[in-house]
CSV table of C-alpha atoms in Angstrom, one decimal:
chain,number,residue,atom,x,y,z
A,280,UNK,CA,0.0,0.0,0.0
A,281,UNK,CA,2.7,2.6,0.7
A,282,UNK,CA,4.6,1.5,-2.9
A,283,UNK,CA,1.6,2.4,-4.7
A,284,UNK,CA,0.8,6.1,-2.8
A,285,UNK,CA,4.6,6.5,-4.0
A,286,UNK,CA,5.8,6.0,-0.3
A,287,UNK,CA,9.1,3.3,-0.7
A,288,UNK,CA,11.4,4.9,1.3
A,289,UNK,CA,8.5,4.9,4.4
A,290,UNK,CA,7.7,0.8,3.7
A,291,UNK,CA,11.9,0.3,3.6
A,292,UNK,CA,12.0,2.1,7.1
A,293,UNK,CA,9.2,0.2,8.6
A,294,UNK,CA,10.5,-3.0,7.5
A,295,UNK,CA,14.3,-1.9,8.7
A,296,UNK,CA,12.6,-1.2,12.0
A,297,UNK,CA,10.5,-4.6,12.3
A,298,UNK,CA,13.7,-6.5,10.7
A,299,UNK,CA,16.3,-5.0,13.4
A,300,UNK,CA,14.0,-6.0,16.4
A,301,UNK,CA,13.3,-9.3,15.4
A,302,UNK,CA,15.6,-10.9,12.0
A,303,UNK,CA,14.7,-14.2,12.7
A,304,UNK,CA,11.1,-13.6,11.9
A,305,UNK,CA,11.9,-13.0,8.4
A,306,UNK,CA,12.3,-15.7,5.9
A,307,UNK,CA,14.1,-15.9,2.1
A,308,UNK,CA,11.0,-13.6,0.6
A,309,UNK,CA,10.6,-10.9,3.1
A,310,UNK,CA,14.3,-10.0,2.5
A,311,UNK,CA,14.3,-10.0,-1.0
A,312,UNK,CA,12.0,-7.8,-0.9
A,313,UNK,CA,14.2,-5.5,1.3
A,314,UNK,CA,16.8,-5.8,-0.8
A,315,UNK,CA,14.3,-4.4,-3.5
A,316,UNK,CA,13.3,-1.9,-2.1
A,317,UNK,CA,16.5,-1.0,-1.0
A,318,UNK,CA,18.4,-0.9,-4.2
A,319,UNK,CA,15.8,1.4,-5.2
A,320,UNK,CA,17.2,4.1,-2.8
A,321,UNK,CA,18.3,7.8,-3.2
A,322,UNK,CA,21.2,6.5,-1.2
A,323,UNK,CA,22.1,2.9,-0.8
A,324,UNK,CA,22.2,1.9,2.7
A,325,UNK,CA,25.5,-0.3,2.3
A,326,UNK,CA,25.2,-2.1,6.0
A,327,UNK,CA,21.3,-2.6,5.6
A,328,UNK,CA,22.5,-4.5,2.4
A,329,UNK,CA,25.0,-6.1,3.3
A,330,UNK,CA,23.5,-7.3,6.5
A,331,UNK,CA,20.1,-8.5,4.1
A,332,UNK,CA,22.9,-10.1,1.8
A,333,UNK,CA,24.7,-12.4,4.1
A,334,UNK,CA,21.0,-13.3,6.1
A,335,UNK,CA,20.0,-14.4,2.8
A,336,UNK,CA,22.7,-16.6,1.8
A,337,UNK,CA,22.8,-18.3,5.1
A,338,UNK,CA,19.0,-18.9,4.6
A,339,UNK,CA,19.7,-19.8,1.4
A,340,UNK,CA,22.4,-22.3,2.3
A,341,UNK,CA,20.3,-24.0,4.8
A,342,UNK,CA,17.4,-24.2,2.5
A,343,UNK,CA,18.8,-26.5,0.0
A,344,UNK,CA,21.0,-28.4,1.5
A,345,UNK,CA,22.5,-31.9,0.4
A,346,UNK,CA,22.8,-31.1,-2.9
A,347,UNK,CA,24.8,-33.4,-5.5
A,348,UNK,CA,28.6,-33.2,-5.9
A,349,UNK,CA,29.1,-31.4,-8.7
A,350,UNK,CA,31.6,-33.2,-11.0
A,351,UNK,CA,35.0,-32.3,-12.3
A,352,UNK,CA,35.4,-29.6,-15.0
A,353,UNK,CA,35.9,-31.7,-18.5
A,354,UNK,CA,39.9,-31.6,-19.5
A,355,UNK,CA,38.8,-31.9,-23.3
A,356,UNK,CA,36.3,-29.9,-25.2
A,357,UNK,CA,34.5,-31.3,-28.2
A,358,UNK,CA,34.9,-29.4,-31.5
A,359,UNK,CA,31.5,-27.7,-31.9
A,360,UNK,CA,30.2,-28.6,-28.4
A,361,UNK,CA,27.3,-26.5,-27.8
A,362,UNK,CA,27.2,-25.9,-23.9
A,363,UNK,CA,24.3,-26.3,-21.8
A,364,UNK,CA,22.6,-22.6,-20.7
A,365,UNK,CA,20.0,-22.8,-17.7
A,366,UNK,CA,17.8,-19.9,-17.8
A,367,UNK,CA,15.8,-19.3,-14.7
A,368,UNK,CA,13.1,-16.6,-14.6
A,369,UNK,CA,9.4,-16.1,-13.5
A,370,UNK,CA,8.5,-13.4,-16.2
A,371,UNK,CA,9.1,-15.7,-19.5
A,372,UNK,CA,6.0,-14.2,-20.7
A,373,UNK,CA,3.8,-11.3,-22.0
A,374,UNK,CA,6.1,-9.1,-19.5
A,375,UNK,CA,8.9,-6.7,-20.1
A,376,UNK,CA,11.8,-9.5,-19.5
A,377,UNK,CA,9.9,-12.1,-22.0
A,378,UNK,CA,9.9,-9.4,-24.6
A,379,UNK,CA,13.5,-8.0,-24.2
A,380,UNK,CA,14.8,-11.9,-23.8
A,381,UNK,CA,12.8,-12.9,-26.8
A,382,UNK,CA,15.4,-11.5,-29.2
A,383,UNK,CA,18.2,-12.9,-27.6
A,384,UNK,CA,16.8,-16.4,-27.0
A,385,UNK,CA,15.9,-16.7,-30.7
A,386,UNK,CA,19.8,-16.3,-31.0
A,387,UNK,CA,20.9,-18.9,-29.1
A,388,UNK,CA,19.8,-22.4,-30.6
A,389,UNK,CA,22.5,-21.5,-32.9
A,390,UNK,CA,25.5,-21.7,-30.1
A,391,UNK,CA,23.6,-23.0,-26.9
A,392,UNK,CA,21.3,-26.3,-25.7
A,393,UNK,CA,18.9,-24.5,-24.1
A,394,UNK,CA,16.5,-24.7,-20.9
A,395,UNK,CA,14.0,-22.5,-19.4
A,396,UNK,CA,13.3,-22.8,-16.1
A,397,UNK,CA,9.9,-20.7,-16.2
A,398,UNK,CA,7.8,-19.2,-12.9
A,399,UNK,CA,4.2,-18.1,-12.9
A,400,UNK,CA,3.2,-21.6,-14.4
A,401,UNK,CA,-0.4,-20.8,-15.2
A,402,UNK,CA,0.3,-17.5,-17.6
A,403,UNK,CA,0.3,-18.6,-21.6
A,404,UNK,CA,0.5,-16.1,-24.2
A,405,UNK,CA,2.4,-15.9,-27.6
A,406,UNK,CA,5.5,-14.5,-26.0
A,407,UNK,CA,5.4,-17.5,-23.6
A,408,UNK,CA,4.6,-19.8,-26.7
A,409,UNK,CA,7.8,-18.5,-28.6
A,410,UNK,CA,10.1,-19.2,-25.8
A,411,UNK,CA,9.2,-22.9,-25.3
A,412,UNK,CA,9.5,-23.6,-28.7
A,413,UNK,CA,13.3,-22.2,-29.3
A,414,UNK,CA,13.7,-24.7,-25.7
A,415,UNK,CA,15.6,-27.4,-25.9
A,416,UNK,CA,13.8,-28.3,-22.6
A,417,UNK,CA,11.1,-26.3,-20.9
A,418,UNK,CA,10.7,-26.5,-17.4
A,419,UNK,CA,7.6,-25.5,-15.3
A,420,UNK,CA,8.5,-24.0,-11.7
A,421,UNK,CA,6.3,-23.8,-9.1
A,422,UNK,CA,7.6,-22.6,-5.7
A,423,UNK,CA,7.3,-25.7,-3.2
A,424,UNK,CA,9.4,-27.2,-6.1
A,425,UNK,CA,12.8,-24.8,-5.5
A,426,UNK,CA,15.2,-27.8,-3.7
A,427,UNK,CA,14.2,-30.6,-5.9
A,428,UNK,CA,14.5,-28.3,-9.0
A,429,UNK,CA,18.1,-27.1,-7.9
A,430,UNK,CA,19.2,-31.0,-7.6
A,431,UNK,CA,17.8,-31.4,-10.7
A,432,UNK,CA,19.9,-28.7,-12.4
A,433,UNK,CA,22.9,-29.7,-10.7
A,434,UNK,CA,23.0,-33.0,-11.9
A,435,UNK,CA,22.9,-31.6,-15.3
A,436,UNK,CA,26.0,-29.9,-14.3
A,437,UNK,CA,25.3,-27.4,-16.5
A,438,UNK,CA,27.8,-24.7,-18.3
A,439,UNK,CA,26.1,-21.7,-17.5
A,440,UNK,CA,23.1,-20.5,-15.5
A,441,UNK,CA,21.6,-17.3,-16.3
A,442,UNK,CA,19.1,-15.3,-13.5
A,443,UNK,CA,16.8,-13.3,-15.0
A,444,UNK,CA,14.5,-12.1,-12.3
A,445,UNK,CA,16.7,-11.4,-8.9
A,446,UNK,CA,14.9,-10.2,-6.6
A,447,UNK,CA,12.0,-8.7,-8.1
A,448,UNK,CA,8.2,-10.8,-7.0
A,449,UNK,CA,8.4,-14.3,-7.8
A,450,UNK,CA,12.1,-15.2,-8.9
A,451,UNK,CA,13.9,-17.6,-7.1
A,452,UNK,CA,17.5,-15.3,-6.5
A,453,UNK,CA,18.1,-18.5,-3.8
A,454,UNK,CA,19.4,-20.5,-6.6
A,455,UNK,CA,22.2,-18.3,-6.9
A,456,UNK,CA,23.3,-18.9,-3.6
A,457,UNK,CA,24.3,-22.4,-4.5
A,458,UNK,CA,27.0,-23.8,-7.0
A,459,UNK,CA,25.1,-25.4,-9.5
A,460,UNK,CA,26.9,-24.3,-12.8
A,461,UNK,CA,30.3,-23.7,-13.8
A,462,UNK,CA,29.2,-19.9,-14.6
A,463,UNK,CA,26.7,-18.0,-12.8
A,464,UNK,CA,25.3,-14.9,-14.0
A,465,UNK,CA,22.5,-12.5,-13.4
A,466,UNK,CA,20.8,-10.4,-16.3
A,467,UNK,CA,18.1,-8.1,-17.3
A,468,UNK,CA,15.2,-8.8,-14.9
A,469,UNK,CA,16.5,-6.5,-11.6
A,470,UNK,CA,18.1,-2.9,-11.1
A,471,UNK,CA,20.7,-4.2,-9.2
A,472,UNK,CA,23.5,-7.2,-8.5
A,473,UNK,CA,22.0,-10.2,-6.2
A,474,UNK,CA,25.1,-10.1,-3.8
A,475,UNK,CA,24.4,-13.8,-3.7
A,476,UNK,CA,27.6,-16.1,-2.9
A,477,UNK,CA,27.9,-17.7,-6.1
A,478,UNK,CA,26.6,-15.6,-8.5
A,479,UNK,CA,30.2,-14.9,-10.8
A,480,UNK,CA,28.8,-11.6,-12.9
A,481,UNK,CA,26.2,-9.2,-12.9
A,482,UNK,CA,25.5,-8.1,-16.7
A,483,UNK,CA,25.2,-4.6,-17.8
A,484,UNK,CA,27.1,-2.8,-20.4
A,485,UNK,CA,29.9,-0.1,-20.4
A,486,UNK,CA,27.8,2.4,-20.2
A,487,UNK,CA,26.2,1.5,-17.5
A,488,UNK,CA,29.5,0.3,-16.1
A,489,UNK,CA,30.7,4.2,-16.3
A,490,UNK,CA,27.9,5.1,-13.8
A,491,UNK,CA,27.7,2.5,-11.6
A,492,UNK,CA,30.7,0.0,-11.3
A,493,UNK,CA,31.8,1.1,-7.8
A,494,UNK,CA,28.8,1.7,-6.7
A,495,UNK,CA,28.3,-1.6,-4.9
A,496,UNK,CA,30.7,-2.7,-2.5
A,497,UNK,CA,30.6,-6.4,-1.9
A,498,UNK,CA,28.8,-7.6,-4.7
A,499,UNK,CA,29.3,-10.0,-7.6
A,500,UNK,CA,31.9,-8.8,-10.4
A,501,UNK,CA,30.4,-6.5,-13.5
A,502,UNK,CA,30.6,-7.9,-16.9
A,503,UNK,CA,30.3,-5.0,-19.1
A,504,UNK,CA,29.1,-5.7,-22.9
A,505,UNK,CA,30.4,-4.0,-25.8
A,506,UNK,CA,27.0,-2.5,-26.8
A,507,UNK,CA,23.7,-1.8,-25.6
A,508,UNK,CA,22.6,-4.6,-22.8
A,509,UNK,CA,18.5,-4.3,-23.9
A,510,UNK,CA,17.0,-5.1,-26.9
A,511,UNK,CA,13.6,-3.4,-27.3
A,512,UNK,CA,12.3,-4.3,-30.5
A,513,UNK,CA,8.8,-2.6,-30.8
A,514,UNK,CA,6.5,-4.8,-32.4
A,515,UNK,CA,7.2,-6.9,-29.3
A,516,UNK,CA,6.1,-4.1,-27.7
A,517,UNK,CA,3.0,-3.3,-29.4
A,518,UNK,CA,4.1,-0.2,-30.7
A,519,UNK,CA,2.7,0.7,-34.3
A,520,UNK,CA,4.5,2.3,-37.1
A,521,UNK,CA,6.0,5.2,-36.8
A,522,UNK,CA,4.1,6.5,-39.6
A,523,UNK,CA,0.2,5.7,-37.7
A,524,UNK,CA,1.3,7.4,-34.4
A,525,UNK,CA,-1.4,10.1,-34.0
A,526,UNK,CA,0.0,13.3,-32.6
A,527,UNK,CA,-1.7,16.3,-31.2
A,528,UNK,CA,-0.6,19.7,-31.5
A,529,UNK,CA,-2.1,21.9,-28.4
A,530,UNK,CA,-1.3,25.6,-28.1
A,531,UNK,CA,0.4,25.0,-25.4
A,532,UNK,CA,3.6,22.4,-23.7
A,533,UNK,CA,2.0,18.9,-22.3
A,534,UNK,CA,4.5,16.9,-20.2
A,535,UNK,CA,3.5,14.0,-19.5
A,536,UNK,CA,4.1,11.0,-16.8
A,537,UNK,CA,3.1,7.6,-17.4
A,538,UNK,CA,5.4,5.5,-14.6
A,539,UNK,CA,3.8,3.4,-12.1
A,540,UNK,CA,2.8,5.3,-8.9
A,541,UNK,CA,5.7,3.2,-6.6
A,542,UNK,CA,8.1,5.6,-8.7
A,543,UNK,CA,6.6,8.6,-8.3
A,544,UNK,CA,7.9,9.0,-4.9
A,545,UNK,CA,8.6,12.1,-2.9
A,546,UNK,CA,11.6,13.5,-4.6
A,547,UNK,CA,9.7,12.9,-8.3
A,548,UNK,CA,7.0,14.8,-7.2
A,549,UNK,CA,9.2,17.5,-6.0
A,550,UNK,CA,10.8,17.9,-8.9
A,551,UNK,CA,7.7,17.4,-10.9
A,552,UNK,CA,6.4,20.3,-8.9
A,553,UNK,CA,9.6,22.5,-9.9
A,554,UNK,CA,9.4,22.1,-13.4
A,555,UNK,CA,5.6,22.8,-13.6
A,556,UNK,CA,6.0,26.4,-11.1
A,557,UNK,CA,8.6,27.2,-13.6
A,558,UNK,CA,6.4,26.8,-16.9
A,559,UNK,CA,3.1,27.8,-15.7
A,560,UNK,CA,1.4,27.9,-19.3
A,561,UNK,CA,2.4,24.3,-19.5
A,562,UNK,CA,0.2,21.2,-18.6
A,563,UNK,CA,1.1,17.9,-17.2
A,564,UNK,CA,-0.9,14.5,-18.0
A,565,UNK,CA,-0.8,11.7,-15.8
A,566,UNK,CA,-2.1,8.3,-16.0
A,567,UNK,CA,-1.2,5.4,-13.8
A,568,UNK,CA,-3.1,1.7,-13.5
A,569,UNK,CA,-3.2,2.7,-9.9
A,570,UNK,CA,-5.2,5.7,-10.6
A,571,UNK,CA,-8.2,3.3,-11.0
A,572,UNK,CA,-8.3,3.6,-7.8
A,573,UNK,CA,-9.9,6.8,-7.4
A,574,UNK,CA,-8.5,7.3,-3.7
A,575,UNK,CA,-5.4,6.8,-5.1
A,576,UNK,CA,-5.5,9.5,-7.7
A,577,UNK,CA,-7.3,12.0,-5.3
A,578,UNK,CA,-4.0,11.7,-3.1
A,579,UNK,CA,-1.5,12.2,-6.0
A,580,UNK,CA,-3.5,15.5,-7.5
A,581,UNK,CA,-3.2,16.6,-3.5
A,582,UNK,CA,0.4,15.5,-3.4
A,583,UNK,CA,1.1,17.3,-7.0
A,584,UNK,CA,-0.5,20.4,-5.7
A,585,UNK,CA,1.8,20.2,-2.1
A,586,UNK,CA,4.6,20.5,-4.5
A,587,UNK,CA,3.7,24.2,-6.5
A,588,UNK,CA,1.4,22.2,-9.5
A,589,UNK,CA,-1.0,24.6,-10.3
A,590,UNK,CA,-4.9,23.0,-10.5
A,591,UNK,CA,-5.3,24.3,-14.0
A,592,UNK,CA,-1.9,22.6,-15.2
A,593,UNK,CA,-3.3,18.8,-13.8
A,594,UNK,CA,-4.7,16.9,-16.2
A,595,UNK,CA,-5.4,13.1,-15.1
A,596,UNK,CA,-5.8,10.7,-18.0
A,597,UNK,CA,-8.4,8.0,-17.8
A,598,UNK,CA,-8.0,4.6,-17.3
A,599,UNK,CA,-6.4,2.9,-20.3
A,600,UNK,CA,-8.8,-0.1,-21.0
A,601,UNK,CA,-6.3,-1.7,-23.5
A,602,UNK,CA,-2.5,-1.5,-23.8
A,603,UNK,CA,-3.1,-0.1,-27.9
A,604,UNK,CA,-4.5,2.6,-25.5
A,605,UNK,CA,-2.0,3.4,-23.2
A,606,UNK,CA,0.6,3.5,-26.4
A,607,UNK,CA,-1.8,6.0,-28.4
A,608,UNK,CA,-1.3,8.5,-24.8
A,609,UNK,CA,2.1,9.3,-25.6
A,610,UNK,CA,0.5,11.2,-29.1
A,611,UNK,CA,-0.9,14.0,-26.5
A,612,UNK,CA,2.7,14.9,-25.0
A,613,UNK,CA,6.0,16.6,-26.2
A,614,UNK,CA,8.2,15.4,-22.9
A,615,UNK,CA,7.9,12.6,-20.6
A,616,UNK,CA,9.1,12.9,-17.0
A,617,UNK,CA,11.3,10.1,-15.8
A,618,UNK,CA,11.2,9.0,-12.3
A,619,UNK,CA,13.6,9.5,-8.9
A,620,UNK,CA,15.3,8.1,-7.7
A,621,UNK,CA,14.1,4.8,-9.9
A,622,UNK,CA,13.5,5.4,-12.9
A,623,UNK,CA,11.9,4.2,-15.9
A,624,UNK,CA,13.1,1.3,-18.6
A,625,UNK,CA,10.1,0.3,-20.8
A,626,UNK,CA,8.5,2.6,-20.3
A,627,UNK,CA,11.5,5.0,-21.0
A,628,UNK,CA,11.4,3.1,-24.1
A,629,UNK,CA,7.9,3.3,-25.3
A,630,UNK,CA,8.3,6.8,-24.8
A,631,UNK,CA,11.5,7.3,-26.9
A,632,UNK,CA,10.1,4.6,-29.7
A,633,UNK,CA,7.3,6.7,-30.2
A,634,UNK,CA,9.6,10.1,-30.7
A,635,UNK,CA,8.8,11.7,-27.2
A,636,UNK,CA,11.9,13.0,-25.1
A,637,UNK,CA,12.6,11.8,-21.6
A,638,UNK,CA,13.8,14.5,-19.4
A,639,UNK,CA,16.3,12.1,-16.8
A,640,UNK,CA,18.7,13.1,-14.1
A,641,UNK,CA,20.9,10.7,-13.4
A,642,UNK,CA,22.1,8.7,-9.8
A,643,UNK,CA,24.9,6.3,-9.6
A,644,UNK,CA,22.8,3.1,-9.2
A,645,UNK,CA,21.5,1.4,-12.1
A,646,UNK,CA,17.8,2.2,-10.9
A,647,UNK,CA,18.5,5.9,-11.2
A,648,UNK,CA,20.8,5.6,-14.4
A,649,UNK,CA,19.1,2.7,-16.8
A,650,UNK,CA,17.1,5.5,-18.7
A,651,UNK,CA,20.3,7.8,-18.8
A,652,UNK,CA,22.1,4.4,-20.3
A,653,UNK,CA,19.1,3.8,-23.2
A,654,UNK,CA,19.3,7.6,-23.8
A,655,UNK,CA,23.1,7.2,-25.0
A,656,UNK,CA,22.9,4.4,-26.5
A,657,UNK,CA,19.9,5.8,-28.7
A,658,UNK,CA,22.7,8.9,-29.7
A,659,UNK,CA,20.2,11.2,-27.3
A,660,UNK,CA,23.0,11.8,-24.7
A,661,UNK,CA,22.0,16.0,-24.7
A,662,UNK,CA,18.8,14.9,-22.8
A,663,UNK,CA,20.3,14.3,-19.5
A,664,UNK,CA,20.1,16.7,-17.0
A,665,UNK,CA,23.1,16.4,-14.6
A,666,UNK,CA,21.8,18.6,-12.4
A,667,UNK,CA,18.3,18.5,-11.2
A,668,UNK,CA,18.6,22.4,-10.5
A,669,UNK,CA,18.6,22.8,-14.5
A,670,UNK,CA,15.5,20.3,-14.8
A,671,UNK,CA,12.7,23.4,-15.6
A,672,UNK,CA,15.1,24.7,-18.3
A,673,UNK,CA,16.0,21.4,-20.2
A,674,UNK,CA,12.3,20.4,-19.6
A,675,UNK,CA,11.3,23.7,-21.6
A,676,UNK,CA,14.1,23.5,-24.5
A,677,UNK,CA,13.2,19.9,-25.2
A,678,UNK,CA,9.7,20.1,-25.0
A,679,UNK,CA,9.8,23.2,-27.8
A,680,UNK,CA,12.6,21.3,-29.9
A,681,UNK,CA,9.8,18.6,-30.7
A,682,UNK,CA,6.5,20.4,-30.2
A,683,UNK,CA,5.6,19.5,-33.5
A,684,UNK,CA,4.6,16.5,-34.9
A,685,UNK,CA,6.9,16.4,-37.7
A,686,UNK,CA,9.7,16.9,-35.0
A,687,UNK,CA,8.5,14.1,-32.8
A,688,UNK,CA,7.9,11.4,-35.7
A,689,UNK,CA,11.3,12.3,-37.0
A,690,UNK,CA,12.6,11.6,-33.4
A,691,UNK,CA,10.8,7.7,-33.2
A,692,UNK,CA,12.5,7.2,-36.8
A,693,UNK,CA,16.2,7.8,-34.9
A,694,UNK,CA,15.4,5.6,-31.9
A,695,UNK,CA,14.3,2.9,-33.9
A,696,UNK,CA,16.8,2.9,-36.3
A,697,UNK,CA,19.4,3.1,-33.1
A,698,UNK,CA,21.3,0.2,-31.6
A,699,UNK,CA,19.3,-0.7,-28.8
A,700,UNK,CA,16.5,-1.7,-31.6
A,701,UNK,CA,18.4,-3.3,-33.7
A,702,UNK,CA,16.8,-7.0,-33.3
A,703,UNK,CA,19.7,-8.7,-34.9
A,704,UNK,CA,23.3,-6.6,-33.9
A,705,UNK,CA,22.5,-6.6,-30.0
A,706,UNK,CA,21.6,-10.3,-30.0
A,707,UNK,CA,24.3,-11.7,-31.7
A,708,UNK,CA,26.5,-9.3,-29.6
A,709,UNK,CA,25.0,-10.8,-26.8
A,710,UNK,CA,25.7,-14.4,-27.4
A,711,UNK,CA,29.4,-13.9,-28.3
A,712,UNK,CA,29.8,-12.9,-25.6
A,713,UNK,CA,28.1,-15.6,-23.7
């Protein structure tokens, strides 16, 4: 409940508070959801983390015990062998991770045997239906099964086992604490390493390396790639052509917001509020699933006015009843406001894909930085905003550079043409390195 009224750093103090007077009340879940909640920080609490980090291996440890003897590496290599990849994840679906792994995982037959290790059991859909058939093997996960499923990967003794969830709801980041590969890696699926014993590499890319890569003491080792680490391709997406988008042209600036609620915490609002005091002829739409809730929207149009946002400039968009919808929303803006200290990725870019600027001020944690990372590897780097002081100003200058529609198409046409939506260069990229 405090997530969605944009209240994460309250829940993370409550549950500091409850965890510090009693840590053995809390089991492998509840602290993975600390951990969550407190990569997402304005500033990581490095003991918190590291105290969460070590509770949860030794959990971890204890949880599956006994498991097989992994056996000795192979001396000889076969010409040609194609190594065995474990892929464990509970969003191989309709769901941001499916679509960006998609891509990569119709690279892989080619140089990998392949198994899924797939979450959420009941969800089918053609994203889903595409995955399982570029498996070699497709396995169903359902929780009570975690310790018989580990022994069962281990006796494959696998070469590589890739996380793709961490410790967002549902994934299993307790595997990780456990040898059961020769390489262990953790990809995509969280804004942040696991810190789990035997995890060997957290992927990003250089970019994001630049940021971020001391920025977490005591976790595993970065492996930077060469190029973008995403793949957004967006017909995966549902993103039309570029030449169908729809795009209004009001008299006036509309900045928009379209991030879920548990980002637009305190610190977004404020500077929300500062952009909007500073252009008062401009209007801000927002739309938010949680805003179906009309209690919830009631307290964010309060919250927005706390911060300086002028009645007239609010503009609440209704409920999207359909995700063709939401898309067609981003037509009514010339700037979308990113989020603070986490900020947006898919949504950063839909946005971008359909030629609307992100305004983004950057934190050295990949959960303040991702949409900084996608803006540079989309050749946009002039649209960060190093310093939040200058957000009103660079809010103003891009919003005029593509107030018209021929500016904005012109802008979806670049991203889309960019490397981090090239559906074939970033794959194969990708599983080189691999």
């Amino acid at each position: 409940g405090l997530t969605i009224i944009g209240e994460p750093e309250r829940c993370l103090a409550l549950f500091k508070q409850l965890y510090e007077n009693s840590p053995s009340d809390f089991g492998l879940p509840s602290i993975s959801n600390m951990l969550f909640m407190a990569l997402g920080s304005e500033l990581l609490p490095e003991t918190l983390v590291s105290t969460l980090s070590a509770h949860f291996d030794r959990l971890a440890k204890d949880f599956i015990s006994d498991l097989p003897v992994s056996p000795p590496l192979k001396q000889r290599l076969e010409v040609n062998e194609k190594p065995l990849m474990v892929v464990t994840s509970s969003d191989l679906r309709q769901h941001p991770v499916g679509r960006f792994w998609l891509p990569i995982a119709r690279q892989l037959r080619s140089r990998f045997r392949l198994i899924h290790v797939a979450g959420n059991t009941r969800d089918e859909d053609h994203i889903r239906t595409e995955l399982r058939a570029l498996s070699d093997e497709w396995w169903p996960l359902e929780a009570p099964e975690i310790v018989s499923m580990a022994r069962k990967i281990r006796e494959l003794s696998p070469s590589f086992l890739l996380d793709l969830g961490g410790h967002t709801a549902d994934n299993h980041p307790v595997l990780l604490s456990h040898r059961l590969a020769t390489v262990q890696a953790t990809y995509l699926g969280f804004f942040g390493p696991t810190y789990a014993s035997c995890c060997d590499w957290w992927i990003i890319d250089e970019v994001l390396n630049r940021w971020v890569g001391s920025s977490y003491p005591g976790a595993e080792k970065v492996w930077s790639l060469p190029g973008p680490s995403l793949c957004y391709v967006p017909e995966l997406h549902g993103l039309p052509e570029v030449g169908s988008i729809e795009y209004q042209q009001p008299r006036t600036l509309v900045f928009g917001s379209f991030n879920h609620t548990r980002k637009l915490s305190c610190s977004s609002q404020r500077r929300f509020g500062a952009v909007m005091s500073a252009n008062p002829d401009a209007l801000l739409k927002f739309r938010s699933h949680s805003f179906h809730d009309p209690a919830v929207r009631r307290r964010f149009l309060i919250r927005f006015q706390d911060n300086g946002i002028a009645p007239h400039q609010l503009q609440p968009l209704p409920y999207a009843p359909s995700y063709a919808d939401a898309i067609s929303d981003y037509g009514r803006i010339h700037l979308h406001f990113d989020t603070f200290p986490v900020s947006g990725t898919t949504t950063t870019l839909d946005s971008l894909a359909m030629g609307i600027p992100v305004l983004t001020s950057p934190t050295p944690y990949y959960a303040g930085v991702i949409s900084s990372a996608i803006l540079e590897h989309a050749g946009l780097a002039d649209h960060i905003c190093t310093d939040p002081a200058h957000l009103p100003s660079h809010a103003r200058r891009l919003a005029e550079r593509y107030r018209t529609a021929e500016a904005r198409r012109s802008l979806a046409y670049q991203v889309r043409q960019s490397p981090i939506c090239d559906a074939q260069l970033m794959p194969r990229m990708f599983v080189d390195q691999l």
